[in-house]
XYZ file of C-alpha atoms in Angstrom:
384
model
C 0.000 0.000 0.000
C 3.061 2.307 0.188
C 2.716 2.889 -3.549
C -0.832 4.236 -3.189
C 0.042 7.921 -2.862
C -2.490 10.735 -2.696
C -2.135 11.330 -6.437
C -2.687 7.651 -7.236
C -5.776 7.641 -5.016
C -7.106 10.730 -6.830
C -6.566 9.044 -10.197
C -8.355 5.882 -9.062
C -11.346 7.889 -7.809
C -11.404 9.858 -11.079
C -11.279 6.612 -13.067
C -14.265 5.273 -11.140
C -16.067 8.581 -11.767
C -15.478 8.055 -15.490
C -16.759 4.494 -15.130
C -19.910 5.865 -13.509
C -20.500 8.296 -16.410
C -19.794 5.441 -18.825
C -22.593 3.485 -17.148
C -25.349 6.066 -17.436
C -24.070 7.239 -20.829
C -24.295 3.703 -22.236
C -27.453 2.348 -20.579
C -29.173 3.010 -23.906
C -26.942 0.469 -25.635
C -28.654 -2.386 -23.862
C -32.111 -1.152 -22.995
C -33.220 1.603 -25.396
C -35.023 -0.722 -27.812
C -36.653 -2.792 -25.049
C -37.967 0.380 -23.416
C -39.127 1.777 -26.766
C -41.086 -1.378 -27.680
C -42.578 -1.810 -24.206
C -40.822 -5.124 -23.599
C -39.560 -3.784 -20.268
C -40.630 -0.956 -17.992
C -37.961 1.761 -17.881
C -36.994 1.329 -14.228
C -37.006 -2.470 -14.495
C -34.828 -2.262 -17.593
C -32.103 -0.157 -15.987
C -32.109 -2.331 -12.848
C -31.571 -5.499 -14.898
C -28.916 -3.760 -16.964
C -27.079 -2.463 -13.892
C -26.920 -5.873 -12.224
C -25.739 -7.634 -15.391
C -23.086 -4.973 -16.013
C -21.589 -5.883 -12.643
C -21.705 -9.605 -13.470
C -20.157 -9.010 -16.894
C -17.202 -7.196 -15.354
C -16.006 -10.479 -13.836
C -16.151 -12.552 -17.029
C -12.983 -11.399 -18.831
C -9.950 -9.125 -18.532
C -8.615 -9.202 -22.107
C -9.770 -5.655 -22.905
C -8.314 -4.378 -19.630
C -4.915 -5.781 -20.620
C -5.170 -4.060 -24.004
C -5.494 -0.690 -22.264
C -3.050 -1.223 -19.405
C -0.258 -2.529 -21.633
C -1.347 -2.149 -25.237
C -2.108 1.307 -26.620
C 0.423 3.224 -24.485
C 3.881 2.455 -23.085
C 3.299 1.776 -19.401
C 6.968 2.498 -18.610
C 6.538 6.150 -19.678
C 3.092 6.849 -18.225
C 2.634 8.727 -14.950
C -0.496 8.978 -12.749
C -0.710 12.689 -13.630
C -1.026 11.866 -17.342
C -3.764 9.348 -16.633
C -5.637 11.902 -14.533
C -5.456 14.416 -17.387
C -6.763 11.858 -19.876
C -9.675 10.938 -17.613
C -10.655 14.596 -17.243
C -11.047 14.897 -21.010
C -13.065 11.684 -21.229
C -15.476 12.625 -18.420
C -16.206 16.073 -19.851
C -16.889 14.640 -23.313
C -19.243 12.030 -21.835
C -21.204 14.700 -19.987
C -21.373 17.059 -22.972
C -22.713 14.401 -25.336
C -25.148 13.153 -22.674
C -26.562 16.688 -22.384
C -27.170 16.700 -26.155
C -28.581 13.179 -26.142
C -25.875 12.004 -28.547
C -24.871 8.320 -28.299
C -21.155 8.988 -28.708
C -18.482 6.527 -27.668
C -17.384 6.553 -24.032
C -14.635 4.168 -25.066
C -13.198 6.517 -27.656
C -13.485 9.405 -25.217
C -11.303 7.412 -22.822
C -8.829 6.364 -25.507
C -8.627 9.888 -26.902
C -8.067 11.489 -23.506
C -5.402 8.929 -22.606
C -3.616 9.164 -25.967
C -3.575 12.984 -25.906
C -2.301 13.119 -22.340
C 0.455 10.545 -22.880
C 1.503 12.119 -26.186
C 1.947 15.526 -24.525
C 3.401 14.170 -21.288
C 5.750 11.489 -22.627
C 6.124 12.238 -26.330
C 4.899 10.354 -29.363
C 6.906 7.293 -28.390
C 4.608 6.877 -25.408
C 1.719 5.893 -27.688
C 1.688 2.591 -29.605
C -0.035 3.859 -32.725
C 0.067 0.451 -34.403
C -1.966 -0.971 -31.507
C -4.332 2.014 -31.631
C -5.050 1.224 -35.283
C -5.341 -2.529 -34.704
C -7.307 -2.560 -31.438
C -9.299 0.685 -31.627
C -9.658 2.281 -35.070
C -10.246 -0.815 -37.214
C -12.879 -2.246 -34.817
C -14.516 1.211 -34.737
C -15.069 1.027 -38.497
C -15.896 -2.652 -38.813
C -18.022 -3.382 -35.738
C -21.068 -1.128 -36.429
C -21.117 -2.280 -40.063
C -21.058 -5.946 -39.058
C -23.748 -5.426 -36.410
C -25.859 -3.416 -38.849
C -25.729 -6.014 -41.621
C -26.436 -8.845 -39.163
C -29.420 -6.961 -37.690
C -30.740 -6.107 -41.174
C -30.699 -9.753 -42.239
C -32.154 -10.944 -38.932
C -34.963 -8.374 -39.104
C -35.824 -9.283 -42.684
C -35.956 -12.993 -41.802
C -38.005 -12.340 -38.661
C -40.729 -10.541 -40.617
C -40.706 -13.090 -43.441
C -40.969 -16.063 -41.090
C -43.797 -14.512 -39.047
C -45.645 -12.894 -41.966
C -48.750 -15.109 -41.600
C -48.785 -15.250 -37.806
C -51.098 -13.164 -35.639
C -49.550 -9.745 -34.994
C -50.387 -9.857 -31.286
C -48.689 -13.241 -30.877
C -45.608 -12.109 -32.809
C -45.270 -8.947 -30.739
C -45.636 -10.809 -27.438
C -43.136 -13.486 -28.457
C -40.477 -11.042 -29.577
C -40.957 -8.884 -26.492
C -40.179 -11.919 -24.363
C -37.162 -12.558 -26.573
C -36.076 -8.956 -26.076
C -35.851 -9.442 -22.332
C -33.251 -12.148 -22.933
C -31.408 -10.339 -25.742
C -31.287 -7.001 -23.887
C -29.963 -8.805 -20.817
C -27.208 -10.335 -22.919
C -26.252 -6.904 -24.266
C -25.964 -5.653 -20.672
C -23.779 -8.621 -19.777
C -21.629 -7.985 -22.845
C -21.395 -4.283 -22.014
C -20.043 -5.076 -18.563
C -17.585 -7.520 -20.121
C -16.307 -4.856 -22.522
C -16.733 -1.388 -21.020
C -16.097 -2.039 -17.333
C -12.765 -3.524 -18.354
C -11.623 -0.207 -19.803
C -11.694 1.410 -16.378
C -10.011 -1.688 -14.944
C -7.260 -1.173 -17.502
C -6.838 2.490 -16.589
C -6.603 1.744 -12.852
C -4.200 -1.127 -13.527
C -2.071 1.189 -15.697
C -2.032 3.704 -12.825
C -0.881 1.050 -10.369
C 1.832 -0.111 -12.785
C 3.062 3.455 -13.311
C 3.223 3.934 -9.545
C 5.143 0.709 -9.027
C 2.326 -1.025 -7.145
C 2.067 -3.707 -9.859
C 4.580 -5.268 -12.203
C 4.611 -4.570 -15.926
C 2.034 -6.543 -17.928
C 0.100 -7.309 -14.736
C -3.623 -7.960 -14.924
C -6.213 -6.121 -12.807
C -6.458 -7.240 -9.148
C -9.794 -8.499 -7.834
C -10.574 -5.257 -5.976
C -10.090 -3.311 -9.205
C -12.473 -5.628 -11.077
C -15.089 -5.358 -8.310
C -14.922 -1.571 -7.937
C -15.068 -0.979 -11.709
C -18.033 -3.329 -12.034
C -19.932 -1.648 -9.197
C -19.253 1.859 -10.527
C -20.510 1.103 -14.031
C -23.457 -0.838 -12.619
C -24.533 2.073 -10.428
C -24.243 4.498 -13.322
C -26.284 2.166 -15.499
C -29.037 1.905 -12.902
C -29.441 5.685 -12.764
C -30.285 5.527 -16.470
C -29.019 7.877 -19.168
C -32.553 8.755 -20.205
C -31.520 11.447 -22.683
C -29.520 8.983 -24.765
C -32.091 6.217 -24.279
C -34.625 8.503 -25.966
C -32.331 9.122 -28.932
C -31.457 5.466 -29.497
C -34.922 4.102 -28.774
C -36.962 6.700 -30.666
C -34.560 8.931 -32.566
C -33.048 6.577 -35.157
C -36.109 4.639 -36.270
C -39.518 3.486 -35.043
C -38.584 0.199 -33.411
C -40.935 -2.777 -33.229
C -40.239 -5.830 -31.095
C -38.825 -8.066 -33.901
C -36.409 -5.286 -34.816
C -35.402 -4.756 -31.201
C -34.680 -8.450 -30.747
C -32.649 -8.571 -33.974
C -30.625 -5.477 -33.091
C -29.827 -6.703 -29.587
C -28.897 -10.220 -30.706
C -26.554 -8.889 -33.401
C -24.933 -6.407 -31.018
C -24.360 -9.025 -28.326
C -22.606 -11.341 -30.756
C -20.241 -8.630 -31.983
C -19.429 -7.281 -28.493
C -18.749 -10.653 -26.859
C -16.610 -11.824 -29.782
C -14.550 -8.635 -29.681
C -14.136 -8.775 -25.890
C -12.800 -12.326 -26.207
C -10.250 -11.137 -28.802
C -9.230 -8.110 -26.710
C -10.618 -5.496 -29.121
C -11.615 -2.399 -27.141
C -14.523 -1.459 -29.379
C -17.320 1.020 -28.778
C -20.504 -0.692 -27.613
C -22.371 2.511 -28.500
C -21.321 2.275 -32.129
C -22.107 -1.434 -32.275
C -25.601 -1.028 -30.820
C -26.351 2.037 -32.955
C -25.311 0.084 -36.038
C -27.596 -2.750 -34.969
C -30.554 -0.401 -34.553
C -29.970 1.221 -37.959
C -29.697 -2.208 -39.568
C -32.939 -3.287 -37.909
C -34.626 -0.132 -39.218
C -33.469 -0.851 -42.757
C -34.518 -4.489 -42.473
C -38.234 -3.683 -41.988
C -40.120 -2.680 -45.092
C -41.374 0.912 -45.079
C -39.665 1.647 -41.754
C -38.640 5.269 -41.268
C -34.935 5.816 -40.631
C -34.106 9.326 -39.380
C -30.877 9.958 -41.248
C -30.487 13.439 -39.762
C -30.108 11.952 -36.280
C -27.845 9.209 -37.623
C -25.677 11.826 -39.319
C -25.243 13.811 -36.091
C -24.248 10.610 -34.318
C -21.616 9.785 -36.945
C -20.173 13.298 -36.657
C -19.958 12.805 -32.880
C -18.187 9.478 -33.423
C -15.620 11.082 -35.720
C -14.986 14.003 -33.366
C -14.918 12.086 -30.074
C -11.385 10.684 -30.098
C -9.576 13.834 -31.320
C -11.697 16.142 -29.117
C -10.986 14.089 -25.994
C -7.324 13.865 -27.026
C -7.156 17.661 -27.284
C -8.632 18.161 -23.812
C -6.440 15.385 -22.414
C -3.344 16.924 -24.006
C -4.104 20.414 -22.686
C -4.798 18.993 -19.236
C -1.555 17.012 -19.333
C 0.375 20.162 -20.214
C -1.065 21.943 -17.162
C -0.381 18.938 -14.921
C 3.169 18.466 -16.272
C 4.169 22.095 -15.708
C 2.066 22.756 -12.622
C 2.548 19.580 -10.625
C 0.040 19.152 -7.795
C -1.180 22.723 -8.298
C -1.906 21.893 -11.950
C -3.884 18.840 -10.907
C -5.990 20.970 -8.545
C -6.615 23.516 -11.308
C -7.742 20.845 -13.781
C -9.917 19.169 -11.152
C -11.660 22.448 -10.270
C -12.195 23.382 -13.925
C -13.596 19.941 -14.733
C -15.909 20.101 -11.713
C -17.154 23.560 -12.738
C -17.885 22.462 -16.313
C -19.584 19.261 -15.119
C -21.792 21.250 -12.740
C -22.775 23.643 -15.540
C -23.745 20.713 -17.785
C -25.901 19.128 -15.085
C -27.644 22.451 -14.414
C -28.317 22.878 -18.148
C -29.824 19.388 -18.348
C -32.467 20.325 -15.786
C -33.928 22.985 -18.076
C -35.540 20.246 -20.137
C -35.245 16.967 -18.226
C -35.715 13.477 -19.618
C -36.564 10.714 -17.170
C -38.253 7.330 -16.892
C -41.748 8.798 -17.156
C -41.267 10.727 -20.406
C -38.448 8.867 -22.168
C -40.772 7.531 -24.890
C -42.748 10.711 -25.497
C -40.664 12.075 -28.384
C -37.582 11.218 -30.417
C -35.779 14.517 -29.900
C -33.691 15.777 -27.002
C -33.585 19.506 -26.236
C -31.391 21.456 -23.852
C -33.463 24.623 -24.023
C -36.850 25.642 -22.741
C -38.515 25.218 -19.395
C -39.433 21.849 -18.009
C -43.160 21.167 -17.651
C -44.627 21.527 -14.209
C -44.204 18.496 -12.014
C -41.358 17.015 -14.030
C -38.922 15.014 -11.941
C -35.174 14.718 -11.996
C -33.365 14.418 -15.311
C -30.878 11.707 -16.089
């Protein structure tokens, strides 16, 4: 425990804070379609998702190893750099949550970490070949694969059930959605919780508390799983609305197809150690399911804004992470305090802005658009 200095403790707490924002930012990945089709009640959905995220965190550590010893050189990384990278990732998560944009928490984390290490340790501190192999290529391929799989599955689902009673089909697929959405939640915990495990493990390695190439200790796995599970339970209702209602009008066969395709891609990638974006995978699955149903409306304007957010996420987080790392490198502990206070101030402003037009469990299915302006209707509860 001698290696756990105050700075290391601050970085660990900040990493768990990011994990928490990752949870509520990505709840929509697993449960948006089930909530939109009525397969699950909103509060029940986020409870199931939260519990299964915790369980999923214990199933694998391959992605965690990719982050702790893959994309950056752990011999050159310092806890201050990691703190700077996390600050950029958290602020990007909160900003896109306010706008209801399903951007990638994973790429926000990678971008913040890459920018901070690049500024703090030089370009040799980043393994760009691993970034391309483990991050960029999966980012391009995974949503396309999930989308095509969901499109085919949706088409087959409607063809096979064409002569069946609509009520029976809807009921059957809603029951199937409970299982498929649960599997997405399990897969999300397997993939996304590991990213925070990797960051904490990297911090412990840089501080000398763990040896190089070490895997995450049990307490790291448990704390990361609990943090993402708690965030998931609180429900990122703004993004749930966008994914459940904003991309296309989802029916239960489409929801089942999208979730099944997404689960397959996420679990396969987690097994191979690819740190992909579950947001991009699930969004691709939903778009594919929309295209697979005849005469379904796909809102390409919303899809276009999401793609722009995907393209901007990694460089934007890298820029904030790099600037933060510069302050931390030159300012030492004082620089860390400055960055922490600035990040807290911006986060508070974003939360206050979200309360002007809140989205919550009671109104998540009322419209497909998310607004940050206007006055909330009387009697509206807390936003999330």
